[in-house]
CSV table of C-alpha atoms in Angstrom, one decimal:
chain,number,residue,atom,x,y,z
F,1,ARG,CA,218.0,66.1,91.8
F,2,ALA,CA,220.2,64.4,94.4
F,3,VAL,CA,219.2,60.8,93.5
F,4,PRO,CA,219.3,60.3,89.7
F,5,PRO,CA,222.9,61.3,89.2
F,6,ARG,CA,223.9,58.4,91.6
F,7,ALA,CA,221.6,55.9,90.0
F,8,GLU,CA,222.7,53.7,87.1
F,9,SER,CA,219.6,51.5,86.8
F,10,VAL,CA,215.9,52.3,87.3
F,11,CYS,CA,212.5,50.6,87.1
F,12,ASP,CA,209.4,52.6,86.2
F,13,VAL,CA,206.5,50.8,87.7
F,14,GLY,CA,203.2,51.6,86.0
F,15,CYS,CA,205.1,53.1,83.1
F,16,GLY,CA,202.1,53.9,81.0
F,17,ASN,CA,203.2,55.1,77.5
F,18,GLY,CA,206.9,55.2,78.6
F,19,ASP,CA,207.7,58.9,78.7
F,20,THR,CA,209.7,58.7,81.9
F,21,ALA,CA,211.4,55.3,81.0
F,22,LEU,CA,212.5,56.6,77.7
F,23,ASP,CA,213.8,59.8,79.2
F,24,PHE,CA,216.0,57.8,81.6
F,25,ALA,CA,217.2,55.6,78.6
F,26,ARG,CA,218.3,58.8,76.8
F,27,ARG,CA,220.4,59.6,79.8
F,28,GLY,CA,222.2,56.2,79.4
F,29,LEU,CA,220.7,54.4,82.4
F,30,GLU,CA,219.7,50.7,82.5
F,31,VAL,CA,215.9,51.0,82.3
F,32,HIS,CA,213.1,48.6,83.2
F,33,ALA,CA,209.6,49.7,82.3
F,34,LEU,CA,206.8,47.7,83.9
F,35,ASP,CA,203.0,47.8,83.3
F,36,ASP,CA,200.2,45.3,83.4
F,37,SER,CA,198.7,46.7,80.2
F,38,ARG,CA,199.9,44.9,77.0
F,39,VAL,CA,198.8,47.9,75.0
F,40,PHE,CA,201.1,50.2,76.9
F,41,CYS,CA,204.0,47.7,76.9
F,42,GLU,CA,203.8,47.4,73.1
F,43,ALA,CA,203.7,51.1,72.8
F,44,VAL,CA,206.9,51.5,74.9
F,45,ARG,CA,208.7,48.8,72.9
F,46,ALA,CA,207.7,50.6,69.6
F,47,ARG,CA,208.8,54.0,70.8
F,48,ALA,CA,212.1,52.6,72.1
F,49,ARG,CA,212.8,50.9,68.7
F,50,ARG,CA,212.1,54.1,66.8
F,51,GLU,CA,214.6,56.0,68.9
F,52,ALA,CA,217.1,53.1,69.0
F,53,LEU,CA,216.9,53.0,72.8
F,54,HIS,CA,217.4,49.9,75.0
F,55,VAL,CA,214.5,49.5,77.4
F,56,ASN,CA,213.6,46.3,79.2
F,57,VAL,CA,209.8,46.1,79.1
F,58,HIS,CA,208.0,43.9,81.6
F,59,CYS,CA,204.2,43.2,81.2
F,60,ASP,CA,203.6,42.3,84.9
F,61,ASP,CA,201.6,43.1,88.0
F,62,MET,CA,203.1,45.7,90.3
F,63,ARG,CA,201.9,43.7,93.3
F,64,ASP,CA,204.3,40.8,92.8
F,65,PHE,CA,206.7,41.6,90.0
F,66,ARG,CA,210.3,40.4,89.9
F,67,LEU,CA,213.2,41.9,88.1
F,68,PRO,CA,216.1,39.8,86.8
F,69,ARG,CA,218.4,41.8,89.1
F,70,PRO,CA,218.1,44.7,91.5
F,71,VAL,CA,218.0,48.3,90.4
F,72,ASP,CA,219.2,51.5,92.1
F,73,LEU,CA,215.9,53.4,91.8
F,74,VAL,CA,212.2,52.4,91.5
F,75,LEU,CA,209.6,55.0,90.4
F,76,ALA,CA,205.8,54.9,90.6
F,77,GLU,CA,204.6,58.1,89.1
F,78,PHE,CA,201.3,59.8,88.3
F,79,ALA,CA,199.4,58.2,91.2
F,80,SER,CA,199.8,54.7,89.7
F,81,LEU,CA,199.5,53.2,93.2
F,82,ASN,CA,196.0,54.6,93.4
F,83,ASN,CA,195.1,52.2,90.5
F,84,LEU,CA,195.0,49.3,92.9
F,85,ALA,CA,191.5,48.0,93.2
F,86,ASP,CA,191.9,46.9,96.8
F,87,ARG,CA,193.5,49.1,99.5
F,88,ARG,CA,194.9,46.0,101.2
F,89,ASP,CA,197.3,45.5,98.2
F,90,LEU,CA,199.6,48.3,99.1
F,91,PRO,CA,201.9,46.1,101.3
F,92,ARG,CA,202.2,43.6,98.5
F,93,VAL,CA,203.4,46.4,96.1
F,94,LEU,CA,205.9,47.8,98.7
F,95,HIS,CA,207.4,44.3,99.4
F,96,ALA,CA,207.8,43.7,95.6
F,97,VAL,CA,209.5,47.1,95.3
F,98,ALA,CA,211.8,46.3,98.2
F,99,ARG,CA,212.7,43.0,96.5
F,100,ALA,CA,213.7,44.9,93.4
F,101,LEU,CA,216.1,47.2,95.3
F,102,PRO,CA,219.5,46.5,97.0
F,103,ASP,CA,220.0,47.8,100.5
F,104,GLY,CA,220.2,51.6,100.3
F,105,GLY,CA,218.1,51.6,97.0
F,106,TRP,CA,215.7,54.4,96.4
F,107,PHE,CA,211.9,54.4,95.9
F,108,CYS,CA,210.0,57.5,94.8
F,109,PHE,CA,206.3,57.6,94.3
F,110,ASP,CA,203.3,60.0,94.4
F,111,VAL,CA,199.7,59.3,95.4
F,112,ASN,CA,196.3,61.1,95.3
F,113,THR,CA,195.2,61.6,98.9
F,114,PRO,CA,191.8,61.0,100.7
F,115,ARG,CA,191.1,64.7,100.3
F,116,SER,CA,191.5,64.3,96.5
F,117,LEU,CA,189.0,61.4,96.4
F,118,ARG,CA,186.5,63.5,98.4
F,119,THR,CA,186.9,66.8,96.5
F,120,GLU,CA,188.2,66.0,92.9
F,121,TYR,CA,186.9,62.5,92.0
F,122,PRO,CA,183.1,63.0,92.3
F,123,GLN,CA,182.8,65.3,89.3
F,124,THR,CA,182.1,65.1,85.6
F,125,PHE,CA,184.7,66.2,83.1
F,126,TRP,CA,184.6,66.7,79.4
F,127,VAL,CA,187.8,66.4,77.4
F,128,GLU,CA,188.0,67.2,73.7
F,129,HIS,CA,191.1,66.3,71.7
F,130,SER,CA,191.9,66.0,68.0
F,131,LYS,CA,192.1,62.2,68.4
F,132,PHE,CA,189.3,61.6,70.9
F,133,LYS,CA,186.5,63.0,73.0
F,134,LEU,CA,186.0,61.9,76.6
F,135,VAL,CA,183.4,62.2,79.3
F,136,GLN,CA,184.7,61.1,82.8
F,137,HIS,CA,182.4,60.7,85.8
F,138,GLY,CA,183.5,59.8,89.3
F,139,SER,CA,181.6,58.5,92.3
F,140,LEU,CA,182.7,57.4,95.8
F,141,ASP,CA,182.0,54.4,98.0
F,142,THR,CA,180.4,55.1,101.3
F,143,ASP,CA,183.7,55.0,103.2
F,144,LYS,CA,185.1,57.7,100.8
F,145,ARG,CA,188.4,55.7,100.4
F,146,ARG,CA,187.5,54.0,97.1
F,147,ALA,CA,186.3,55.7,93.9
F,148,ARG,CA,184.7,54.5,90.7
F,149,LEU,CA,185.7,56.2,87.5
F,150,ASP,CA,183.5,55.8,84.5
F,151,PHE,CA,184.9,56.8,81.1
F,152,GLU,CA,182.9,57.3,77.9
F,153,TRP,CA,185.3,57.4,75.0
F,154,PHE,CA,184.5,58.6,71.5
F,155,VAL,CA,187.2,57.8,69.0
F,156,PRO,CA,187.2,58.4,65.2
F,157,ALA,CA,186.1,55.5,63.0
F,158,GLU,CA,186.2,56.7,59.4
F,159,ARG,CA,183.4,59.3,59.2
F,160,LEU,CA,181.8,58.2,62.4
F,161,TRP,CA,182.7,57.9,66.1
F,162,ARG,CA,183.2,54.7,68.0
F,163,HIS,CA,181.8,54.7,71.6
F,164,VAL,CA,183.9,52.8,74.2
F,165,ARG,CA,183.0,52.4,77.9
F,166,GLU,CA,185.6,51.8,80.5
F,167,THR,CA,185.5,51.6,84.4
F,168,LEU,CA,188.4,52.0,86.7
F,169,TRP,CA,188.6,51.8,90.5
F,170,HIS,CA,191.0,54.0,92.6
F,171,VAL,CA,191.8,53.7,96.3
F,172,CYS,CA,193.7,55.9,98.7
F,173,TRP,CA,195.5,55.8,102.0
F,174,THR,CA,196.2,58.3,104.8
F,175,ASP,CA,199.7,59.5,105.3
F,176,ALA,CA,200.0,57.5,108.5
F,177,GLU,CA,199.0,54.3,106.6
F,178,ILE,CA,201.6,54.9,103.9
F,179,ARG,CA,204.4,55.6,106.5
F,180,GLN,CA,203.5,52.4,108.4
F,181,ALA,CA,203.4,50.3,105.2
F,182,LEU,CA,206.8,51.7,104.2
F,183,ARG,CA,208.3,50.8,107.6
F,184,ARG,CA,206.9,47.3,107.5
F,185,ALA,CA,208.3,46.7,104.0
F,186,GLY,CA,211.8,47.7,105.2
F,187,PHE,CA,211.9,51.4,104.0
F,188,GLU,CA,212.9,54.6,105.8
F,189,LEU,CA,211.1,57.7,104.7
F,190,VAL,CA,213.7,60.3,103.5
F,191,ARG,CA,211.4,63.2,102.3
F,192,HIS,CA,207.7,63.9,102.0
F,193,PHE,CA,206.3,66.7,99.8
F,194,ASP,CA,202.9,68.2,99.2
F,195,GLY,CA,202.4,68.0,95.4
F,196,PHE,CA,201.6,71.7,95.3
F,197,ASP,CA,205.2,72.4,96.1
F,198,VAL,CA,207.0,70.1,93.6
F,199,ARG,CA,204.9,69.8,90.5
F,200,PRO,CA,203.8,72.4,87.9
F,201,THR,CA,201.0,74.5,89.1
F,202,MET,CA,197.6,73.3,87.9
F,203,PRO,CA,194.4,75.5,87.8
F,204,GLY,CA,192.0,74.7,90.6
F,205,VAL,CA,194.3,72.3,92.4
F,206,THR,CA,195.0,73.1,96.1
F,207,ARG,CA,197.3,71.7,98.8
F,208,GLY,CA,196.6,68.3,100.3
F,209,THR,CA,195.3,66.6,97.2
F,210,ASP,CA,198.5,64.7,96.2
F,211,ALA,CA,201.7,63.8,98.0
F,212,TYR,CA,205.2,62.7,97.0
F,213,TYR,CA,207.4,60.3,99.0
F,214,LEU,CA,211.1,59.6,98.7
F,215,ALA,CA,212.1,56.4,100.6
F,216,ARG,CA,215.2,54.3,100.9
F,217,LYS,CA,215.5,50.6,101.6
F,218,ARG,CA,217.1,50.1,105.0
F,219,LYS,CA,220.5,48.5,105.2
F,220,ARG,CA,220.5,45.3,107.0
F,221,ILE,CA,222.9,44.9,109.8
F,222,PRO,CA,224.8,41.6,109.5
F,223,LYS,CA,224.4,39.3,112.5
F,224,ARG,CA,227.4,38.8,114.6
F,225,ALA,CA,228.6,35.2,114.7
F,226,GLY,CA,228.4,33.6,118.1
F,227,PRO,CA,231.4,32.0,119.9
F,228,ARG,CA,232.5,28.8,118.3
F,229,GLN,CA,231.5,25.6,120.1
F,230,ARG,CA,234.2,23.1,121.0
């Protein structure tokens, strides 16, 4: 609540279908929506056109994206950082975010924790919706820091169902690793929350499975000029 009123421009990294980006556009902010999925990017553009909203959509990789100019706030919601296939890519993302912010700019993100990967990912789920049916199965690597998610989609195709298979990899970090990566990228951690305390209550979800971070890019102290040489 303290940050958005002072922000005039925002970048939603891993924007997905654009819900958050469009919400900020409705508030009159300068909005950049970034995702590496062309399908999502086209969906955001189409939704923005229908509502006559101005949203700058970037189809780009969160690990090395560049914006035309800095923004006041960068968001990475719904555990989008966990979608990195390699845990070593976190510093790349944080340096790209720092590049997109001015000194004093804000970065807010949430992640699924190692506990989430151990307790929530290795399960099988069945989801039934009017527009699709989904079977999701998860499994862990031996180090329990990388998870494979297999999706079996069934989508309507006239009177039949079309079957689509999809595989995603998720990774996780400890709180100490995230804090260290933030410091090295030039951020100071302002607040840290357990997801249980800040998001709507979800059945069966306990403390320690997701975490929210609010960080700010450190202000650089200008170097003092040395004495002039004769």
